[in-house]
Structure formats: structure tokens, C-alpha cells
């Protein structure tokens, strides 16, 4: 009681056998944001482990004198309102994302104590990836993991930690490993990683274990204060309401059912040295922004009279053919010529050799949408893309097909089609990789939308290898020359891609 104030406004209630004393850590707000008659108490159900865990954390922070340096990241779940109680810096994040948010906070404010507070649904279901990667990176945060073997807030659905045989609204016959798998043991999983410095599981089953929980919570916070590394305390915690038990029975259930499945243990307690060699040069955000601003200001801007007010280009092919890069180059060229531009990639999960396409807008006005659903120009680097997108091309638009001739049964009467065997030309130049630059040359020559000189400027800034740059220059020229000397312009689509 020495360090914690007795709340004066509530009179002490005397019962026959004992006095009820409302007391709480000074680290809690004096009053909670609740209805007037509930301002002295939390919203947690009687006997809920969240209340006890809050008290243990608050007392530890108070005793460590770190209230003003603490940032608490609250989860989604019954404890979502932790920020109504803890008088510290508070952030409330999306479901499961506390370790990711805590990572950012700690990296931005390394001198602060950053705590993530999470339930088992939050941490071990929707947030599994975040906790594993934060632990694996050895983020210097403390995570308090309140495991009550159920989703409390949403009315008792099965959690990853629900015990085998335990009933929940989504496992009404009891959890069956054959159907729902086994409970996840987060401490054991995290202890298989190299970076964490402290991992302990404790239980709120009886006073002795609550005292152990108190020690574990303090130890984790002390380690963070001393800059040690990733610390994690799992707290087996009663949820009397969802378990349909009174608070005493619920505590017994923690002891008798939960602890055998989730053994209490210190899984990790050692100082870990994470190698910190090869440190990249550090720049502040201001320096980075300034550098970027200067690069843009220094870039030569070739203001050019463009014959269009807006040009939508769709570039499609297989992943690996450089279709996305071609779009980026065009967008960058557009910027250099003072146009508004956008570039929007779209590719399947397979990336390399799967189909990929991108949308490029070049415009004199601000771009309304980066999506090009009715392109003026379609660059199709393979037959699949040609067939897929040709019908989208606007009447009078252009199809630039990256093969020698169009498929025999193909027609897109609304558009002009020009064929250019880009891969073949690139091969002859010495590398199939520059087929996209051959196509770029053809596109610039055919549409005159941007200047070839700007194309070379952009390539010069992107391609550092002199041999490759020379190859790109040749590819650009080859594409232009092919259009000038080999292709008849003004054609309507014929099977061979040439004019009638
Ligand atoms: C993205 C998203 N998905 C689902 C939900 C619904 N939801 C709210 S709390 C919760 C589970 C909370 O369970 P747990 O983390 O165990 O916390 P407890 O309430 O038991 O303390 C779920 C699924 C949500 N709010 N947001
Ligand atoms: S439902 Fe369970 S976890 Fe939620 S406040 Fe009530 S006892 Fe606590």
C-alpha cells in the first residue's frame, strides 16, 4: 500500500468480516472515462485476469519510475480500453498489429519504454506473423500476452490457445485436434528463435503464482529499461464470464486445466548479442527529404510540346519481360518532360513468367485515376496479353505487338496494330533482356509521345554499367529504326500486322 494511493471519494464499505478498500496505482488515471457511477472501476468482468494484469503492470511501471517514458500499445479484444486506465502514452492499433506498431515506436523513440499488450486471439491468431517477426528481429519491446484460451470480447469463439476438448462457440463439441489442430504454445515457439532475451509463462491461478507473475512483469520491464532486447511474458488468465464460472472456479480452472497444457517456465533468460556490423550510413528524415528535393530540382526538365492532353498506356506480357520496368521508365520520362504521370503495376502471385501488366498515364492535367481501363496504346509482349487486352483499346488507338506477326484469327478492327519482333531484335543486339527497350524505341517513334533524348537521360540515371547502357542505346535506336523502315504506318489490323 505504501506506494499506491487509496481513492478517497469512495467510502470504505464495511461488511461483517472485512473492509473493502478501493486502491490503485497512481499510474492509473484518477477517474476512468466511463458512466458517472462507474468512473472508479474498469469495464472488466469480476475475476477477469486483465484487471489483475493491469494492476501488476501499473505497479511495476510506477515503481520503476518510468511512467513519463512509457508508451502502451493496446490491442483489439477485451483490453482494447487499456488506454482509459493507464496514464501513459497510449496507442491503440488494429487487431494483432501491436508488435509492428511497437517496433516503429521503439525504433523512433529508443529511449521510451514500449509495451505491447495482447490477448491470445489478437496475438496468436490474426497477429501470429507480427509477433514472430518482432521477436525474431529482437525488437527491444516488452510484450504482455494474456492467454485466456478463448476470444473473450466477441463472445467465446475458439482461440489458437483453446485447450483440447474445451468447448467454444466455434468448437461446440470441444476442440478436436483432428479438426482444429492443437493449441499453439507461443512461449515455446518464440523460444526457438535466437533473438529474444526473456520469455516466461506465468499464471493468475492463486496468490503464489500471481506473485511470480508480478516478478516476471517487473523483470521484463527492467530488462527493457536496461536496453536488453525482446521480452515476452505470457500470463495464463481467467475469463470467468466466457468460461461460465465464478471467479474462484475460474482461477481453479487455470491451475487445473490450463497449466498442465501450458507449463509455467522461464523459457529464455540470457543476454543476447546481436551482431551489429556493416552499419549503413545514418541519415535523418530531413536529410533524406532534402536530398530527394535536390535530385528532383537538379534533373534537367525538357519541357516539350505534347500532342496529347492525356495518354493511357497499358503494357502487358510475362513477368521477366521487363513490362513493369518499361512502364516505370515511361512514367519517369513523362515527369522529366513536365507531365503529370502515374504508374500502376498489376501482377499475379507468381511474378517471374506469370502474366504481368502495368498502367501508365501521361497527362497535362492531374491524373484522376491511375487505372487505364481504356488504353490509347496497348503494348502486348505476348499473345496472351494481346488477346486479353486488345478489345480495351480505344477506337483509333494503337496496339504495339512484340512479335513478328499477329495470330491469324486475331482482329481488333477499332485499332491500328504494329508488330515488332522485339525479342529477336534484342537477341541480335546481344541480350534478350533489352527487348523492352526495343519496344520503347518503337513506341516513341510510332506515337511521338515522349522524346528519345529524354529516354536516354532516364536510362543514363538508371543504368550504371557502361556496356549495358550502350546496349540500351542500341536497342532504343533499333526499335525506332524498325518502325521507320520496316513497318507501314496508318495500317488497320491484318493478320501480319501490316497495312492492307
Ligand atoms: C480485423 C478484425 N477482425 C476481427 C475482429 C473481431 N474481434 C474483436 S476482439 C476479437 C478477439 C479477441 O480475443 P482475444 O485476443 O483473445 O482477447 P480477449 O477479448 O479474450 O481479451 C476479435 C476476433 C476485429 N475487431 N477486427
Ligand atoms: S469476457 Fe473474459 S476476458 Fe473479457 S472482460 Fe470478461 S472476463 Fe475478462
CSV table of C-alpha atoms in Angstrom, one decimal, residues 119-410:
chain,number,residue,atom,x,y,z
A,119,UNK,CA,-4.9,-11.3,-25.9
A,120,UNK,CA,-4.5,-14.7,-27.3
A,121,UNK,CA,-6.9,-14.1,-30.3
A,122,UNK,CA,-5.1,-10.9,-31.0
A,123,UNK,CA,-1.5,-12.2,-30.7
A,124,UNK,CA,-1.7,-15.9,-31.7
A,125,UNK,CA,-4.4,-15.8,-34.4
A,126,UNK,CA,-4.6,-12.7,-36.5
A,127,UNK,CA,-1.3,-11.4,-35.2
A,128,UNK,CA,0.9,-14.5,-35.5
A,129,UNK,CA,3.2,-13.1,-38.1
A,130,UNK,CA,3.8,-9.8,-36.3
A,131,UNK,CA,4.8,-11.3,-33.0
A,132,UNK,CA,7.1,-13.9,-34.6
A,133,UNK,CA,8.9,-11.4,-36.7
A,134,UNK,CA,9.2,-8.8,-34.0
A,135,UNK,CA,10.7,-11.4,-31.7
A,136,UNK,CA,12.9,-12.7,-34.4
A,137,UNK,CA,14.3,-9.2,-35.0
A,138,UNK,CA,14.9,-8.8,-31.3
A,139,UNK,CA,12.9,-5.6,-31.1
A,140,UNK,CA,13.6,-4.0,-27.7
A,141,UNK,CA,10.0,-4.1,-26.7
A,142,UNK,CA,8.0,-5.9,-24.0
A,143,UNK,CA,5.0,-7.9,-25.0
A,144,UNK,CA,2.4,-9.0,-22.4
A,145,UNK,CA,0.4,-11.9,-23.7
A,146,UNK,CA,-2.8,-12.5,-21.8
A,147,UNK,CA,-3.8,-16.1,-22.6
A,148,UNK,CA,-7.4,-16.9,-21.5
A,149,UNK,CA,-7.8,-19.7,-24.0
A,150,UNK,CA,-10.7,-18.0,-25.8
A,151,UNK,CA,-11.9,-15.0,-27.7
A,152,UNK,CA,-13.4,-13.0,-24.8
A,153,UNK,CA,-14.7,-9.8,-26.4
A,154,UNK,CA,-16.6,-11.5,-29.2
A,155,UNK,CA,-18.4,-14.0,-27.1
A,156,UNK,CA,-16.2,-17.1,-26.8
A,157,UNK,CA,-15.0,-18.3,-30.2
A,158,UNK,CA,-12.1,-20.8,-30.3
A,159,UNK,CA,-8.7,-19.2,-30.0
A,160,UNK,CA,-5.4,-20.8,-31.2
A,161,UNK,CA,-4.8,-21.5,-27.5
A,162,UNK,CA,-8.1,-23.1,-26.7
A,163,UNK,CA,-7.4,-26.4,-24.9
A,164,UNK,CA,-8.0,-29.8,-26.5
A,165,UNK,CA,-11.6,-30.7,-25.5
A,166,UNK,CA,-12.5,-27.2,-24.5
A,167,UNK,CA,-15.9,-26.1,-25.8
A,168,UNK,CA,-16.3,-22.7,-27.5
A,169,UNK,CA,-19.0,-21.3,-29.7
A,170,UNK,CA,-17.0,-22.4,-32.8
A,171,UNK,CA,-16.0,-25.8,-31.3
A,172,UNK,CA,-19.2,-26.7,-29.6
A,173,UNK,CA,-18.2,-30.4,-29.2
A,174,UNK,CA,-14.9,-29.4,-27.7
A,175,UNK,CA,-11.6,-28.7,-29.6
A,176,UNK,CA,-10.6,-31.8,-31.6
A,177,UNK,CA,-7.0,-31.8,-32.8
A,178,UNK,CA,-8.1,-33.7,-35.9
A,179,UNK,CA,-10.3,-30.9,-36.9
A,180,UNK,CA,-9.0,-27.7,-35.2
A,181,UNK,CA,-5.4,-28.6,-34.6
A,182,UNK,CA,-3.6,-28.5,-31.3
A,183,UNK,CA,-3.2,-25.4,-29.0
A,184,UNK,CA,-0.4,-23.0,-30.0
A,185,UNK,CA,2.3,-22.7,-27.4
A,186,UNK,CA,3.6,-19.2,-28.1
A,187,UNK,CA,6.4,-19.2,-25.5
A,188,UNK,CA,7.8,-22.4,-26.8
A,189,UNK,CA,7.6,-21.2,-30.4
A,190,UNK,CA,9.3,-17.9,-29.6
A,191,UNK,CA,12.0,-19.6,-27.6
A,192,UNK,CA,13.1,-21.4,-30.7
A,193,UNK,CA,14.2,-18.0,-32.1
A,194,UNK,CA,17.7,-16.7,-31.4
A,195,UNK,CA,17.0,-13.0,-30.6
A,196,UNK,CA,14.6,-12.9,-27.6
A,197,UNK,CA,16.3,-12.2,-24.3
A,198,UNK,CA,13.5,-13.1,-21.9
A,199,UNK,CA,10.5,-15.4,-22.2
A,200,UNK,CA,8.4,-16.6,-19.3
A,201,UNK,CA,5.0,-18.1,-18.8
A,202,UNK,CA,3.1,-17.3,-15.5
A,203,UNK,CA,-0.4,-17.9,-14.3
A,204,UNK,CA,-3.0,-15.9,-12.3
A,205,UNK,CA,-4.2,-19.1,-10.6
A,206,UNK,CA,-3.5,-18.3,-7.0
A,207,UNK,CA,-1.7,-15.7,-4.9
A,208,UNK,CA,1.6,-17.5,-5.1
A,209,UNK,CA,1.5,-17.6,-8.8
A,210,UNK,CA,0.3,-14.0,-9.0
A,211,UNK,CA,3.4,-13.0,-7.1
A,212,UNK,CA,5.5,-14.9,-9.6
A,213,UNK,CA,3.6,-13.1,-12.4
A,214,UNK,CA,4.4,-9.8,-10.6
A,215,UNK,CA,8.1,-10.7,-10.6
A,216,UNK,CA,8.1,-11.7,-14.3
A,217,UNK,CA,6.4,-8.5,-15.4
A,218,UNK,CA,8.9,-6.4,-13.4
A,219,UNK,CA,11.8,-8.3,-14.8
A,220,UNK,CA,10.7,-7.9,-18.4
A,221,UNK,CA,10.3,-4.2,-17.9
A,222,UNK,CA,13.6,-3.8,-16.1
A,223,UNK,CA,15.3,-5.6,-19.0
A,224,UNK,CA,13.7,-3.2,-21.5
A,225,UNK,CA,14.8,-0.2,-19.3
A,226,UNK,CA,18.3,-1.5,-19.5
A,227,UNK,CA,18.2,-1.9,-23.3
A,228,UNK,CA,18.4,-5.7,-23.2
A,229,UNK,CA,16.2,-6.8,-26.1
A,230,UNK,CA,12.9,-8.6,-26.8
A,231,UNK,CA,11.0,-9.6,-23.7
A,232,UNK,CA,7.8,-11.6,-23.6
A,233,UNK,CA,5.6,-12.6,-20.7
A,234,UNK,CA,2.6,-14.9,-21.2
A,235,UNK,CA,0.0,-14.7,-18.5
A,236,UNK,CA,-2.5,-17.6,-18.1
A,237,UNK,CA,-5.5,-15.7,-17.2
A,238,UNK,CA,-9.1,-16.4,-16.1
A,239,UNK,CA,-12.1,-15.3,-18.1
A,240,UNK,CA,-14.9,-16.2,-15.8
A,241,UNK,CA,-17.7,-14.8,-18.0
A,242,UNK,CA,-17.0,-16.8,-21.1
A,243,UNK,CA,-15.9,-19.9,-19.2
A,244,UNK,CA,-19.3,-19.6,-17.3
A,245,UNK,CA,-17.5,-19.9,-14.0
A,246,UNK,CA,-17.4,-17.8,-10.9
A,247,UNK,CA,-14.1,-16.0,-10.3
A,248,UNK,CA,-12.9,-18.7,-7.7
A,249,UNK,CA,-13.7,-21.6,-10.0
A,250,UNK,CA,-12.1,-19.8,-13.0
A,251,UNK,CA,-8.8,-19.4,-11.1
A,252,UNK,CA,-9.0,-23.2,-10.2
A,253,UNK,CA,-9.6,-23.9,-13.9
A,254,UNK,CA,-6.4,-22.0,-14.7
A,255,UNK,CA,-4.5,-24.2,-12.2
A,256,UNK,CA,-6.1,-27.5,-13.1
A,257,UNK,CA,-6.6,-27.3,-16.8
A,258,UNK,CA,-4.5,-24.6,-18.3
A,259,UNK,CA,-1.2,-25.1,-16.5
A,260,UNK,CA,-0.9,-28.8,-17.5
A,261,UNK,CA,-1.3,-27.8,-21.1
A,262,UNK,CA,0.8,-24.6,-20.9
A,263,UNK,CA,3.6,-25.4,-18.4
A,264,UNK,CA,4.9,-22.5,-16.4
A,265,UNK,CA,8.5,-21.9,-17.1
A,266,UNK,CA,11.3,-19.4,-17.8
A,267,UNK,CA,12.0,-20.3,-21.4
A,268,UNK,CA,14.7,-17.8,-22.1
A,269,UNK,CA,16.7,-15.6,-19.8
A,270,UNK,CA,20.0,-14.7,-21.2
A,271,UNK,CA,21.8,-11.7,-22.7
A,272,UNK,CA,21.9,-12.0,-26.4
A,273,UNK,CA,24.5,-10.2,-28.5
A,274,UNK,CA,23.1,-9.4,-31.9
A,275,UNK,CA,25.9,-8.7,-34.4
A,276,UNK,CA,25.8,-5.0,-35.4
A,277,UNK,CA,28.4,-4.9,-38.1
A,278,UNK,CA,28.0,-3.3,-41.5
A,279,UNK,CA,26.1,-0.3,-40.2
A,280,UNK,CA,24.6,1.7,-43.1
A,281,UNK,CA,25.3,5.4,-43.1
A,282,UNK,CA,22.7,7.1,-41.0
A,283,UNK,CA,20.7,9.9,-42.4
A,284,UNK,CA,17.9,11.9,-40.7
A,285,UNK,CA,14.5,12.1,-42.4
A,286,UNK,CA,15.2,15.8,-43.0
A,287,UNK,CA,18.5,15.0,-44.8
A,288,UNK,CA,16.8,12.3,-46.9
A,289,UNK,CA,13.9,14.6,-48.0
A,290,UNK,CA,16.3,17.4,-48.8
A,291,UNK,CA,18.5,15.1,-50.9
A,292,UNK,CA,15.4,13.9,-52.8
A,293,UNK,CA,14.3,17.5,-53.4
A,294,UNK,CA,17.7,18.5,-54.7
A,295,UNK,CA,17.8,15.5,-57.0
A,296,UNK,CA,14.4,16.5,-58.5
A,297,UNK,CA,15.4,20.1,-58.8
A,298,UNK,CA,18.7,19.2,-60.5
A,299,UNK,CA,17.1,16.8,-63.0
A,300,UNK,CA,17.0,18.5,-66.4
A,301,UNK,CA,13.4,19.2,-67.4
A,302,UNK,CA,12.9,19.0,-71.1
A,303,UNK,CA,9.6,20.9,-71.5
A,304,UNK,CA,8.1,19.7,-74.7
A,305,UNK,CA,5.0,20.4,-76.7
A,306,UNK,CA,3.0,17.2,-76.4
A,307,UNK,CA,0.4,16.5,-79.0
A,308,UNK,CA,-2.0,14.8,-76.5
A,309,UNK,CA,-3.6,16.1,-73.3
A,310,UNK,CA,-3.8,12.6,-71.8
A,311,UNK,CA,-2.4,9.3,-72.9
A,312,UNK,CA,-3.3,6.0,-71.3
A,313,UNK,CA,-0.8,3.2,-71.9
A,314,UNK,CA,-1.2,-0.5,-70.9
A,315,UNK,CA,1.9,-2.6,-71.1
A,316,UNK,CA,1.4,-6.4,-70.7
A,317,UNK,CA,3.5,-9.5,-71.0
A,318,UNK,CA,5.1,-12.2,-69.0
A,319,UNK,CA,6.9,-11.5,-65.7
A,320,UNK,CA,10.6,-11.2,-66.5
A,321,UNK,CA,10.0,-9.4,-69.9
A,322,UNK,CA,10.5,-6.1,-68.3
A,323,UNK,CA,7.0,-4.8,-68.7
A,324,UNK,CA,6.8,-3.2,-65.3
A,325,UNK,CA,10.2,-1.5,-65.8
A,326,UNK,CA,9.2,-0.2,-69.2
A,327,UNK,CA,6.2,1.4,-67.5
A,328,UNK,CA,8.4,3.0,-64.9
A,329,UNK,CA,10.8,4.3,-67.5
A,330,UNK,CA,7.9,5.9,-69.4
A,331,UNK,CA,6.5,7.5,-66.2
A,332,UNK,CA,9.9,8.9,-65.3
A,333,UNK,CA,10.3,10.3,-68.8
A,334,UNK,CA,6.9,11.9,-68.6
A,335,UNK,CA,7.9,13.6,-65.3
A,336,UNK,CA,11.1,14.9,-66.9
A,337,UNK,CA,9.1,16.4,-69.6
A,338,UNK,CA,6.9,18.2,-67.1
A,339,UNK,CA,3.8,15.9,-67.4
A,340,UNK,CA,1.6,14.5,-64.6
A,341,UNK,CA,2.2,10.8,-64.6
A,342,UNK,CA,1.1,7.6,-62.8
A,343,UNK,CA,2.3,4.0,-62.9
A,344,UNK,CA,0.3,1.2,-61.6
A,345,UNK,CA,1.6,-2.4,-61.6
A,346,UNK,CA,-0.5,-5.5,-61.6
A,347,UNK,CA,0.9,-9.0,-61.5
A,348,UNK,CA,-0.1,-12.4,-60.3
A,349,UNK,CA,1.5,-14.2,-57.3
A,350,UNK,CA,4.0,-16.0,-59.5
A,351,UNK,CA,5.8,-12.8,-60.8
A,352,UNK,CA,8.5,-14.3,-63.0
A,353,UNK,CA,7.0,-15.9,-66.0
A,354,UNK,CA,3.4,-15.3,-64.8
A,355,UNK,CA,1.5,-12.7,-66.6
A,356,UNK,CA,2.1,-9.1,-65.6
A,357,UNK,CA,1.0,-5.7,-66.8
A,358,UNK,CA,1.1,-2.1,-65.8
A,359,UNK,CA,-0.9,1.0,-66.4
A,360,UNK,CA,0.9,4.3,-67.3
A,361,UNK,CA,-0.9,7.7,-67.5
A,362,UNK,CA,0.9,10.7,-69.1
A,363,UNK,CA,-1.2,13.8,-68.8
A,364,UNK,CA,-1.1,17.6,-68.9
A,365,UNK,CA,-3.6,17.7,-66.1
A,366,UNK,CA,-3.6,15.9,-62.7
A,367,UNK,CA,-4.2,12.2,-63.1
A,368,UNK,CA,-7.7,11.3,-61.9
A,369,UNK,CA,-7.2,7.5,-61.7
A,370,UNK,CA,-4.0,5.5,-62.3
A,371,UNK,CA,-6.1,2.7,-63.7
A,372,UNK,CA,-6.0,2.6,-67.5
A,373,UNK,CA,-9.1,0.6,-68.5
A,374,UNK,CA,-9.4,2.0,-72.0
A,375,UNK,CA,-5.8,2.4,-73.2
A,376,UNK,CA,-4.9,4.6,-76.1
A,377,UNK,CA,-1.9,2.4,-76.5
A,378,UNK,CA,-1.5,-1.3,-75.7
A,379,UNK,CA,1.9,-2.8,-75.7
A,380,UNK,CA,1.4,-6.6,-75.8
A,381,UNK,CA,4.6,-8.5,-75.4
A,382,UNK,CA,2.9,-11.9,-75.9
A,383,UNK,CA,-0.1,-13.4,-77.5
A,384,UNK,CA,-2.0,-14.0,-74.2
A,385,UNK,CA,-1.8,-10.2,-73.4
A,386,UNK,CA,-2.8,-9.3,-77.0
A,387,UNK,CA,-5.9,-11.4,-76.8
A,388,UNK,CA,-6.7,-10.3,-73.3
A,389,UNK,CA,-6.4,-6.6,-73.7
A,390,UNK,CA,-6.9,-5.7,-77.4
A,391,UNK,CA,-10.6,-5.2,-77.1
A,392,UNK,CA,-10.0,-2.5,-74.4
A,393,UNK,CA,-8.0,-0.2,-76.8
A,394,UNK,CA,-10.0,2.9,-77.7
A,395,UNK,CA,-11.2,3.4,-81.3
A,396,UNK,CA,-8.2,4.8,-83.3
A,397,UNK,CA,-5.8,3.6,-80.7
A,398,UNK,CA,-2.6,1.7,-81.2
A,399,UNK,CA,-1.6,-1.9,-80.5
A,400,UNK,CA,2.1,-2.5,-80.4
A,401,UNK,CA,2.6,-6.3,-80.6
A,402,UNK,CA,6.0,-7.6,-79.6
A,403,UNK,CA,6.1,-10.4,-82.1
A,404,UNK,CA,6.7,-10.6,-85.8
A,405,UNK,CA,3.1,-11.0,-86.8
A,406,UNK,CA,-0.4,-11.2,-85.3
A,407,UNK,CA,-2.1,-14.5,-84.8
A,408,UNK,CA,-4.1,-15.5,-87.9
A,409,UNK,CA,-7.5,-15.5,-86.3
A,410,UNK,CA,-6.9,-12.2,-84.5
